[in-house]
Short mmCIF file of N, CA and C in Angstrom, two decimals:
data_model
loop_
_atom_site.label_atom_id
_atom_site.label_comp_id
_atom_site.label_asym_id
_atom_site.label_seq_id
_atom_site.Cartn_x
_atom_site.Cartn_y
_atom_site.Cartn_z
N MET A 4 -6.63 -24.03 -48.02
CA MET A 4 -5.43 -23.03 -47.69
C MET A 4 -4.22 -23.84 -47.82
N ASP A 5 -3.24 -23.11 -48.31
CA ASP A 5 -1.95 -23.71 -48.65
C ASP A 5 -0.91 -23.31 -47.46
N ILE A 6 -0.71 -24.13 -46.57
CA ILE A 6 0.16 -24.00 -45.32
C ILE A 6 1.62 -23.39 -45.75
N GLN A 7 2.04 -23.96 -46.82
CA GLN A 7 3.35 -23.69 -47.40
C GLN A 7 3.53 -22.28 -47.86
N ALA A 8 2.31 -21.67 -48.26
CA ALA A 8 2.47 -20.17 -48.76
C ALA A 8 2.28 -19.30 -47.55
N ILE A 9 1.81 -19.63 -46.45
CA ILE A 9 1.78 -18.69 -45.26
C ILE A 9 2.88 -18.87 -44.29
N LEU A 10 3.61 -19.90 -44.45
CA LEU A 10 4.78 -20.32 -43.42
C LEU A 10 5.88 -19.08 -43.64
N PRO A 11 6.24 -18.65 -44.93
CA PRO A 11 7.20 -17.69 -44.70
C PRO A 11 6.89 -16.10 -44.24
N GLN A 12 5.49 -15.92 -44.30
CA GLN A 12 4.92 -14.71 -43.71
C GLN A 12 4.97 -14.94 -42.12
N ILE A 13 4.78 -16.00 -41.80
CA ILE A 13 4.54 -16.33 -40.28
C ILE A 13 6.14 -16.23 -39.76
N ASN A 14 7.18 -16.59 -40.46
CA ASN A 14 8.44 -16.55 -40.13
C ASN A 14 9.06 -15.25 -40.16
N ASN A 15 8.42 -14.42 -41.14
CA ASN A 15 8.97 -13.06 -40.98
C ASN A 15 8.29 -12.28 -40.04
N ALA A 16 7.09 -12.55 -39.58
CA ALA A 16 6.26 -11.74 -38.45
C ALA A 16 6.81 -11.91 -37.17
N VAL A 17 7.25 -13.15 -36.95
CA VAL A 17 7.88 -13.43 -35.54
C VAL A 17 9.39 -13.52 -35.62
N ASN A 18 10.03 -12.32 -35.28
CA ASN A 18 11.52 -12.30 -35.46
C ASN A 18 11.77 -12.07 -33.67
N LEU A 19 12.00 -13.38 -33.25
CA LEU A 19 12.52 -13.38 -31.77
C LEU A 19 14.10 -13.03 -31.82
N SER A 20 14.28 -12.35 -30.72
CA SER A 20 15.48 -11.78 -30.65
C SER A 20 16.53 -12.83 -30.28
N SER A 21 18.06 -12.75 -30.58
CA SER A 21 18.87 -13.85 -30.48
C SER A 21 19.76 -13.48 -29.18
N ASN A 22 19.32 -12.74 -28.17
CA ASN A 22 20.00 -12.32 -27.06
C ASN A 22 19.95 -13.08 -26.14
N GLY A 23 19.64 -14.28 -26.14
CA GLY A 23 19.71 -15.47 -25.02
C GLY A 23 18.65 -15.63 -24.21
N ILE A 24 17.47 -14.74 -24.68
CA ILE A 24 16.23 -15.07 -23.79
C ILE A 24 15.40 -16.25 -24.44
N LYS A 25 15.17 -17.16 -23.41
CA LYS A 25 14.59 -18.20 -23.85
C LYS A 25 13.01 -18.17 -23.50
N CYS A 26 11.99 -18.64 -24.37
CA CYS A 26 10.78 -18.50 -24.19
C CYS A 26 10.22 -19.23 -22.86
N GLY A 27 10.91 -20.24 -22.50
CA GLY A 27 10.50 -20.77 -21.13
C GLY A 27 10.77 -19.77 -20.02
N ASP A 28 11.81 -19.03 -20.12
CA ASP A 28 12.02 -18.13 -19.02
C ASP A 28 11.32 -16.93 -19.00
N GLU A 29 10.67 -16.44 -20.17
CA GLU A 29 9.84 -15.53 -20.17
C GLU A 29 8.48 -15.84 -19.70
N PHE A 30 8.03 -17.04 -20.04
CA PHE A 30 6.77 -17.62 -19.47
C PHE A 30 6.71 -17.83 -18.01
N GLU A 31 7.89 -18.25 -17.49
CA GLU A 31 8.20 -18.54 -15.96
C GLU A 31 8.14 -17.06 -15.46
N LYS A 32 8.67 -16.06 -15.92
CA LYS A 32 8.36 -14.91 -15.45
C LYS A 32 7.16 -14.12 -15.30
N LEU A 33 6.38 -14.45 -16.36
CA LEU A 33 4.94 -14.14 -16.46
C LEU A 33 4.17 -14.94 -15.56
N LEU A 34 4.30 -16.05 -15.40
CA LEU A 34 3.80 -17.02 -14.15
C LEU A 34 3.93 -16.38 -12.93
N GLN A 35 5.10 -16.01 -12.68
CA GLN A 35 5.64 -15.56 -11.39
C GLN A 35 4.84 -14.15 -10.97
N GLN A 36 4.91 -13.28 -12.12
CA GLN A 36 4.06 -12.01 -11.88
C GLN A 36 2.43 -12.25 -11.72
N VAL A 37 1.89 -13.12 -12.31
CA VAL A 37 0.58 -13.37 -12.26
C VAL A 37 0.38 -14.00 -10.68
N SER A 38 1.24 -15.01 -10.38
CA SER A 38 1.15 -15.53 -8.99
C SER A 38 1.30 -14.33 -7.84
N GLU A 39 2.30 -13.43 -8.06
CA GLU A 39 2.28 -12.35 -7.24
C GLU A 39 1.33 -11.45 -7.14
N GLU A 40 0.79 -11.11 -8.18
CA GLU A 40 -0.53 -10.23 -8.23
C GLU A 40 -1.61 -10.85 -7.43
N THR A 41 -1.81 -12.27 -7.65
CA THR A 41 -2.80 -13.00 -6.88
C THR A 41 -2.58 -12.93 -5.49
N ASP A 42 -1.48 -13.23 -5.05
CA ASP A 42 -1.10 -13.02 -3.67
C ASP A 42 -1.25 -11.85 -3.07
N ILE A 43 -0.92 -10.80 -3.80
CA ILE A 43 -1.23 -9.39 -3.37
C ILE A 43 -2.78 -9.22 -3.30
N ALA A 44 -3.52 -9.59 -4.03
CA ALA A 44 -4.89 -9.44 -3.90
C ALA A 44 -5.48 -10.16 -2.72
N GLU A 45 -5.05 -11.36 -2.65
CA GLU A 45 -5.48 -12.30 -1.53
C GLU A 45 -5.22 -11.51 -0.07
N MET A 46 -3.96 -11.08 0.00
CA MET A 46 -3.35 -10.32 1.19
C MET A 46 -4.30 -9.17 1.50
N LYS A 47 -4.61 -8.32 0.35
CA LYS A 47 -5.27 -7.12 0.54
C LYS A 47 -6.70 -7.52 1.10
N LYS A 48 -7.42 -8.42 0.40
CA LYS A 48 -8.64 -8.84 0.75
C LYS A 48 -8.80 -9.43 2.44
N PHE A 49 -7.65 -10.13 2.80
CA PHE A 49 -7.58 -10.74 3.96
C PHE A 49 -7.60 -9.46 5.05
N LEU A 50 -6.59 -8.53 4.72
CA LEU A 50 -6.58 -7.32 5.55
C LEU A 50 -7.89 -6.45 5.89
N ASP A 51 -8.43 -6.25 4.75
CA ASP A 51 -9.81 -5.48 4.60
C ASP A 51 -10.87 -6.28 5.38
N GLU A 52 -10.91 -7.61 5.25
CA GLU A 52 -11.89 -8.44 6.16
C GLU A 52 -11.44 -8.54 7.69
N LYS A 53 -10.23 -8.75 7.87
CA LYS A 53 -9.84 -9.25 9.36
C LYS A 53 -9.79 -7.77 10.16
N PHE A 54 -9.57 -6.79 9.53
CA PHE A 54 -9.36 -5.54 10.46
C PHE A 54 -10.38 -4.41 10.07
N ASN A 55 -11.16 -5.00 9.16
CA ASN A 55 -12.20 -4.06 8.78
C ASN A 55 -11.66 -2.59 8.41
N VAL A 56 -10.77 -2.57 7.39
CA VAL A 56 -10.12 -1.45 6.90
C VAL A 56 -10.27 -1.20 5.50
N ASN A 57 -9.64 -0.22 4.86
CA ASN A 57 -9.64 0.17 3.43
C ASN A 57 -8.07 0.02 3.19
N THR A 58 -7.68 -1.09 2.70
CA THR A 58 -6.32 -1.19 2.40
C THR A 58 -6.05 -0.76 0.95
N VAL A 59 -4.96 0.21 0.77
CA VAL A 59 -4.61 0.92 -0.50
C VAL A 59 -3.19 0.26 -0.66
N VAL A 60 -3.08 -0.45 -1.85
CA VAL A 60 -1.87 -1.06 -2.41
C VAL A 60 -0.92 -0.06 -3.09
N VAL A 61 0.14 0.13 -2.76
CA VAL A 61 0.90 0.94 -3.63
C VAL A 61 2.21 0.38 -4.02
N ASP A 62 3.08 0.92 -4.71
CA ASP A 62 4.16 0.52 -5.41
C ASP A 62 5.39 0.51 -4.59
N TYR A 63 5.46 1.53 -3.67
CA TYR A 63 6.48 1.82 -2.83
C TYR A 63 6.21 2.40 -1.63
N SER A 64 6.86 1.96 -0.60
CA SER A 64 6.81 2.55 0.84
C SER A 64 8.27 2.74 1.33
N CYS A 65 8.45 3.55 2.26
CA CYS A 65 9.70 3.79 2.89
C CYS A 65 10.09 2.61 3.84
N GLU A 66 11.39 2.33 3.80
CA GLU A 66 11.93 1.33 4.60
C GLU A 66 11.82 1.32 5.98
N LYS A 67 11.48 2.41 6.70
CA LYS A 67 11.50 2.36 8.20
C LYS A 67 10.62 3.64 8.48
N THR A 68 10.17 3.62 9.72
CA THR A 68 9.52 4.94 10.21
C THR A 68 10.52 5.87 10.70
N ASP A 69 10.63 6.99 10.01
CA ASP A 69 11.50 8.00 10.53
C ASP A 69 11.10 9.38 9.86
N THR A 70 11.93 10.30 10.04
CA THR A 70 11.47 11.67 9.70
C THR A 70 11.30 11.91 7.91
N GLU A 71 12.15 11.03 7.36
CA GLU A 71 11.88 10.98 5.93
C GLU A 71 10.76 10.35 5.33
N ALA A 72 10.23 9.22 6.14
CA ALA A 72 9.08 8.55 5.95
C ALA A 72 7.83 9.36 6.22
N GLU A 73 8.11 10.21 7.23
CA GLU A 73 6.90 11.16 7.65
C GLU A 73 6.57 12.06 6.49
N MET A 74 7.64 12.63 5.98
CA MET A 74 7.54 13.51 4.71
C MET A 74 6.91 12.80 3.41
N TYR A 75 7.34 11.67 3.24
CA TYR A 75 6.77 10.88 2.14
C TYR A 75 5.48 10.53 2.39
N ASP A 76 5.05 10.15 3.66
CA ASP A 76 3.61 9.67 3.85
C ASP A 76 2.77 10.87 3.63
N THR A 77 3.25 11.90 3.97
CA THR A 77 2.30 13.23 4.06
C THR A 77 2.05 13.44 2.65
N ALA A 78 3.04 13.44 1.67
CA ALA A 78 2.97 13.45 0.30
C ALA A 78 1.95 12.72 -0.27
N MET A 79 1.82 11.34 0.28
CA MET A 79 1.13 10.48 -0.42
C MET A 79 -0.39 10.68 -0.05
N LEU A 80 -0.57 11.25 1.32
CA LEU A 80 -1.89 11.72 1.60
C LEU A 80 -2.64 12.45 0.57
N GLU A 81 -1.85 13.49 0.16
CA GLU A 81 -2.36 14.58 -0.58
C GLU A 81 -2.41 13.58 -2.17
N LYS A 82 -1.62 12.88 -2.55
CA LYS A 82 -1.65 12.11 -3.94
C LYS A 82 -3.00 11.39 -4.04
N TYR A 83 -3.12 10.40 -2.91
CA TYR A 83 -4.16 9.55 -2.87
C TYR A 83 -5.77 10.17 -2.45
N ASP A 84 -5.53 11.24 -1.71
CA ASP A 84 -6.68 12.10 -1.22
C ASP A 84 -7.75 11.11 -0.36
N MET A 85 -7.11 10.46 0.67
CA MET A 85 -7.96 9.40 1.34
C MET A 85 -8.87 10.03 2.34
N HIS A 86 -10.19 9.75 2.38
CA HIS A 86 -11.02 10.12 3.19
C HIS A 86 -11.69 9.04 4.11
N GLY A 87 -12.31 9.29 5.20
CA GLY A 87 -12.75 8.11 6.09
C GLY A 87 -11.80 7.68 6.85
N GLY A 88 -12.22 6.58 7.79
CA GLY A 88 -11.47 6.10 8.58
C GLY A 88 -10.77 4.79 8.23
N ARG A 89 -9.66 4.34 9.11
CA ARG A 89 -9.06 3.13 9.01
C ARG A 89 -8.52 2.89 7.60
N ASN A 90 -7.69 3.66 7.20
CA ASN A 90 -7.05 3.44 5.87
C ASN A 90 -5.67 2.69 6.14
N VAL A 91 -5.47 1.61 5.40
CA VAL A 91 -4.17 1.10 5.51
C VAL A 91 -3.42 1.05 4.07
N ILE A 92 -2.29 1.87 4.27
CA ILE A 92 -1.51 2.14 2.93
C ILE A 92 -0.18 1.36 3.00
N ILE A 93 -0.29 0.34 2.14
CA ILE A 93 1.01 -0.62 2.21
C ILE A 93 1.44 -0.95 0.85
N SER A 94 2.65 -1.45 0.77
CA SER A 94 3.30 -1.57 -0.53
C SER A 94 3.03 -3.11 -0.96
N LYS A 95 3.39 -3.35 -2.21
CA LYS A 95 3.23 -4.84 -2.83
C LYS A 95 4.36 -5.70 -1.98
N LYS A 96 5.62 -5.08 -2.07
CA LYS A 96 6.68 -5.95 -1.46
C LYS A 96 6.36 -6.36 0.00
N THR A 97 5.52 -5.48 0.83
CA THR A 97 5.34 -5.85 2.14
C THR A 97 4.29 -6.66 2.17
N LEU A 98 3.34 -6.62 1.48
CA LEU A 98 2.23 -7.59 1.28
C LEU A 98 2.71 -8.98 1.05
N LEU A 99 3.72 -9.05 -0.03
CA LEU A 99 4.39 -10.25 -0.35
C LEU A 99 5.05 -10.85 0.74
N ARG A 100 5.91 -10.06 1.48
CA ARG A 100 6.76 -10.46 2.71
C ARG A 100 5.64 -11.06 3.73
N MET A 101 4.60 -10.54 4.07
CA MET A 101 3.83 -10.87 4.97
C MET A 101 3.16 -12.31 4.77
N LYS A 102 3.04 -12.68 3.46
CA LYS A 102 2.56 -13.84 3.19
C LYS A 102 3.58 -15.08 3.53
N LYS A 103 4.79 -14.63 3.53
CA LYS A 103 5.88 -15.63 3.59
C LYS A 103 6.39 -15.63 5.07
N ASP A 104 6.16 -14.43 5.85
CA ASP A 104 7.10 -14.18 6.89
C ASP A 104 6.00 -14.12 8.30
N GLY A 105 5.60 -15.11 8.96
CA GLY A 105 4.76 -15.08 10.16
C GLY A 105 5.02 -13.95 11.09
N ALA A 106 6.32 -14.09 11.52
CA ALA A 106 6.58 -13.06 12.55
C ALA A 106 6.49 -11.49 12.04
N PHE A 107 6.89 -11.28 10.66
CA PHE A 107 6.80 -9.88 10.18
C PHE A 107 5.29 -9.76 9.98
N ARG A 108 4.41 -10.62 9.56
CA ARG A 108 2.96 -10.54 9.56
C ARG A 108 2.30 -10.14 10.90
N GLN A 109 2.89 -10.54 12.09
CA GLN A 109 2.18 -10.31 13.37
C GLN A 109 2.53 -8.74 13.80
N LYS A 110 3.76 -8.29 13.22
CA LYS A 110 4.24 -7.06 13.44
C LYS A 110 3.33 -6.04 12.49
N VAL A 111 3.18 -6.32 11.44
CA VAL A 111 2.15 -5.55 10.75
C VAL A 111 0.72 -5.46 11.37
N TYR A 112 0.22 -6.63 11.65
CA TYR A 112 -0.86 -6.71 12.38
C TYR A 112 -1.14 -5.81 13.61
N LYS A 113 -0.10 -5.67 14.24
CA LYS A 113 0.16 -4.93 15.46
C LYS A 113 0.01 -3.43 15.12
N SER A 114 0.77 -3.08 13.89
CA SER A 114 0.62 -1.49 13.52
C SER A 114 -0.74 -1.21 12.94
N ILE A 115 -1.49 -2.05 12.53
CA ILE A 115 -2.70 -2.00 11.71
C ILE A 115 -3.81 -1.76 13.14
N GLU A 116 -3.56 -2.71 14.22
CA GLU A 116 -4.51 -2.64 15.25
C GLU A 116 -4.22 -1.26 16.15
N ASP A 117 -3.27 -0.67 16.15
CA ASP A 117 -2.94 0.35 16.83
C ASP A 117 -3.33 1.83 16.21
N ILE A 118 -4.17 1.61 15.03
CA ILE A 118 -4.73 3.06 14.27
C ILE A 118 -5.48 3.75 15.12
N PRO A 119 -5.07 4.97 15.36
CA PRO A 119 -5.81 5.92 16.26
C PRO A 119 -7.15 6.29 15.67
N TRP A 120 -8.13 6.16 16.42
CA TRP A 120 -9.65 6.51 15.73
C TRP A 120 -10.41 7.30 16.45
N THR A 121 -9.97 7.68 17.72
CA THR A 121 -10.78 8.48 18.28
C THR A 121 -10.48 10.02 18.49
N SER A 122 -11.41 10.95 18.70
CA SER A 122 -11.05 12.39 18.49
C SER A 122 -11.02 12.98 20.05
N LYS A 123 -10.97 11.96 20.97
CA LYS A 123 -10.97 12.59 22.40
C LYS A 123 -9.67 13.55 22.68
N LEU A 124 -8.67 13.05 22.21
CA LEU A 124 -7.25 13.88 22.29
C LEU A 124 -7.22 15.11 21.48
N THR A 125 -8.17 15.23 20.41
CA THR A 125 -7.90 16.46 19.46
C THR A 125 -8.82 17.63 19.75
N GLY A 126 -9.91 17.09 20.67
CA GLY A 126 -10.89 18.08 20.65
C GLY A 126 -11.77 18.51 19.37
N GLY A 127 -11.54 17.76 18.29
CA GLY A 127 -12.30 18.15 17.15
C GLY A 127 -12.94 16.81 16.57
N GLU A 128 -13.37 16.80 15.38
CA GLU A 128 -14.04 15.72 14.73
C GLU A 128 -12.98 15.17 13.68
N VAL A 129 -12.84 13.70 13.95
CA VAL A 129 -11.95 12.92 13.16
C VAL A 129 -12.81 12.76 11.68
N LYS A 130 -12.00 13.19 10.60
CA LYS A 130 -12.45 13.06 9.07
C LYS A 130 -11.77 11.87 8.45
N GLY A 131 -10.50 11.73 8.98
CA GLY A 131 -9.93 10.46 8.34
C GLY A 131 -8.82 10.03 9.18
N ASN A 132 -8.46 8.70 9.06
CA ASN A 132 -7.28 8.29 9.86
C ASN A 132 -6.56 6.90 9.20
N GLY A 133 -5.53 6.69 9.59
CA GLY A 133 -4.99 5.44 8.95
C GLY A 133 -3.59 5.31 9.36
N VAL A 134 -3.00 4.41 8.72
CA VAL A 134 -1.48 4.04 8.94
C VAL A 134 -0.76 3.74 7.43
N PHE A 135 0.33 4.14 7.50
CA PHE A 135 1.29 3.62 6.31
C PHE A 135 2.21 2.70 6.99
N ILE A 136 2.18 1.50 6.33
CA ILE A 136 2.91 0.52 6.93
C ILE A 136 4.28 0.55 5.91
N HIS A 137 5.32 0.71 6.68
CA HIS A 137 6.86 0.75 6.15
C HIS A 137 7.26 -0.65 5.90
N GLU A 138 8.26 -0.77 5.30
CA GLU A 138 8.79 -2.31 4.78
C GLU A 138 9.49 -2.78 5.86
N ASP A 139 9.63 -2.01 7.18
CA ASP A 139 10.37 -2.71 8.18
C ASP A 139 9.08 -3.30 9.17
N GLY A 140 7.76 -2.95 8.68
CA GLY A 140 6.53 -3.40 9.40
C GLY A 140 6.08 -2.53 10.50
N THR A 141 6.92 -1.38 10.74
CA THR A 141 6.20 -0.29 11.47
C THR A 141 5.36 0.70 10.68
N GLY A 142 4.59 1.31 11.64
CA GLY A 142 3.59 2.29 11.06
C GLY A 142 3.77 3.58 11.26
N GLY A 143 3.52 4.55 10.39
CA GLY A 143 3.29 5.92 10.44
C GLY A 143 1.80 6.28 10.42
N TYR A 144 1.34 6.89 11.63
CA TYR A 144 -0.14 7.24 11.53
C TYR A 144 -0.57 8.44 11.17
N TYR A 145 -1.65 8.64 10.71
CA TYR A 145 -2.09 10.11 10.51
C TYR A 145 -3.52 10.24 10.88
N LEU A 146 -3.94 11.34 11.14
CA LEU A 146 -5.22 11.64 11.71
C LEU A 146 -5.69 12.95 11.07
N GLU A 147 -6.62 13.03 10.37
CA GLU A 147 -7.25 14.27 9.70
C GLU A 147 -8.25 14.65 10.69
N PHE A 148 -8.49 15.84 11.17
CA PHE A 148 -9.62 16.23 11.85
C PHE A 148 -10.05 17.67 11.64
N ASP A 149 -11.26 18.02 12.23
CA ASP A 149 -11.62 19.21 12.17
C ASP A 149 -11.83 19.92 13.34
N TRP A 150 -11.15 20.93 13.76
CA TRP A 150 -11.10 21.60 15.11
C TRP A 150 -12.45 21.99 15.51
N GLY A 151 -13.61 22.17 14.61
CA GLY A 151 -14.94 22.60 14.96
C GLY A 151 -15.11 24.13 14.78
N MET A 152 -16.36 24.53 15.13
CA MET A 152 -16.67 25.83 14.56
C MET A 152 -15.91 27.11 15.02
N MET A 153 -15.26 26.85 16.13
CA MET A 153 -14.29 28.07 16.81
C MET A 153 -13.07 28.11 15.88
N MET A 154 -12.42 26.97 15.59
CA MET A 154 -11.30 26.97 14.62
C MET A 154 -11.54 27.42 13.23
N LYS A 155 -12.89 27.07 12.76
CA LYS A 155 -13.23 27.28 11.25
C LYS A 155 -13.44 28.80 11.17
N LYS A 156 -13.87 29.40 12.11
CA LYS A 156 -13.79 30.84 11.90
C LYS A 156 -12.47 31.65 11.75
N GLN A 157 -11.32 30.87 12.43
CA GLN A 157 -10.19 31.46 12.47
C GLN A 157 -9.40 30.88 11.24
N ASN A 158 -9.59 29.85 10.90
CA ASN A 158 -8.88 28.92 9.87
C ASN A 158 -9.86 27.92 8.97
N GLN A 159 -9.92 28.33 7.83
CA GLN A 159 -10.91 27.47 7.07
C GLN A 159 -10.51 26.13 6.45
N ARG A 160 -9.08 25.94 6.63
CA ARG A 160 -8.66 24.60 6.12
C ARG A 160 -8.73 23.55 7.07
N LYS A 161 -8.64 22.20 6.62
CA LYS A 161 -8.56 20.97 7.20
C LYS A 161 -7.00 20.84 7.60
N VAL A 162 -7.04 20.28 8.98
CA VAL A 162 -5.51 20.15 9.36
C VAL A 162 -5.38 18.42 9.37
N ARG A 163 -4.27 18.28 8.71
CA ARG A 163 -3.63 16.82 8.77
C ARG A 163 -2.73 16.76 9.62
N CYS A 164 -2.40 15.68 10.45
CA CYS A 164 -1.62 15.45 11.35
C CYS A 164 -0.79 14.00 11.17
N CYS A 165 0.45 14.04 11.21
CA CYS A 165 1.04 12.61 11.11
C CYS A 165 1.74 12.37 12.35
N THR A 166 1.84 11.36 12.91
CA THR A 166 2.43 11.02 14.11
C THR A 166 3.02 9.58 13.96
N LEU A 167 4.18 9.42 14.30
CA LEU A 167 5.07 8.23 14.20
C LEU A 167 5.00 7.53 15.40
N THR A 168 5.01 6.25 15.22
CA THR A 168 5.00 5.34 16.54
C THR A 168 6.34 4.86 16.81
N VAL A 169 6.50 4.37 17.95
CA VAL A 169 7.68 3.90 18.77
C VAL A 169 7.86 2.38 18.06
N ARG A 170 8.91 2.07 17.70
CA ARG A 170 9.06 0.53 17.17
C ARG A 170 8.81 -0.37 18.29
N VAL A 171 8.11 -1.51 17.84
CA VAL A 171 7.99 -2.60 18.74
C VAL A 171 8.90 -3.66 18.39
#
């Protein structure tokens, strides 16, 4: 094979832009992204095992627990259609911060530990529950329950309830 014959084809096929991007910078960014994805997967697995929860990693969460967050969290419930108990919905950014910041990690742990999972207060059967971890470490809790036979006769749909916690 004649190397000299194929070199012009390679040079034409690889047109690197001259806008100042260095290959080393792009490679470093790629390594950083792979490292972040690995850290996210490790933190997800850790939470799943430590708290016996189902961790759902999302791209975005609200900055703090407030009325706006409650509306956003309710919309996310519909989007992900989560069933069962002990769901933890948390952003990638929050997981990465947990890995680096011990005090913040403890705040998130407290939010997870406080997930309501009893039906004693509702008088119905709990169908699903969990917490939305916001980027300040606070949690917005939800509880999906079935009121039972008496309420089913009056209203056939499931009821979802979001409650917000007081900051710690």
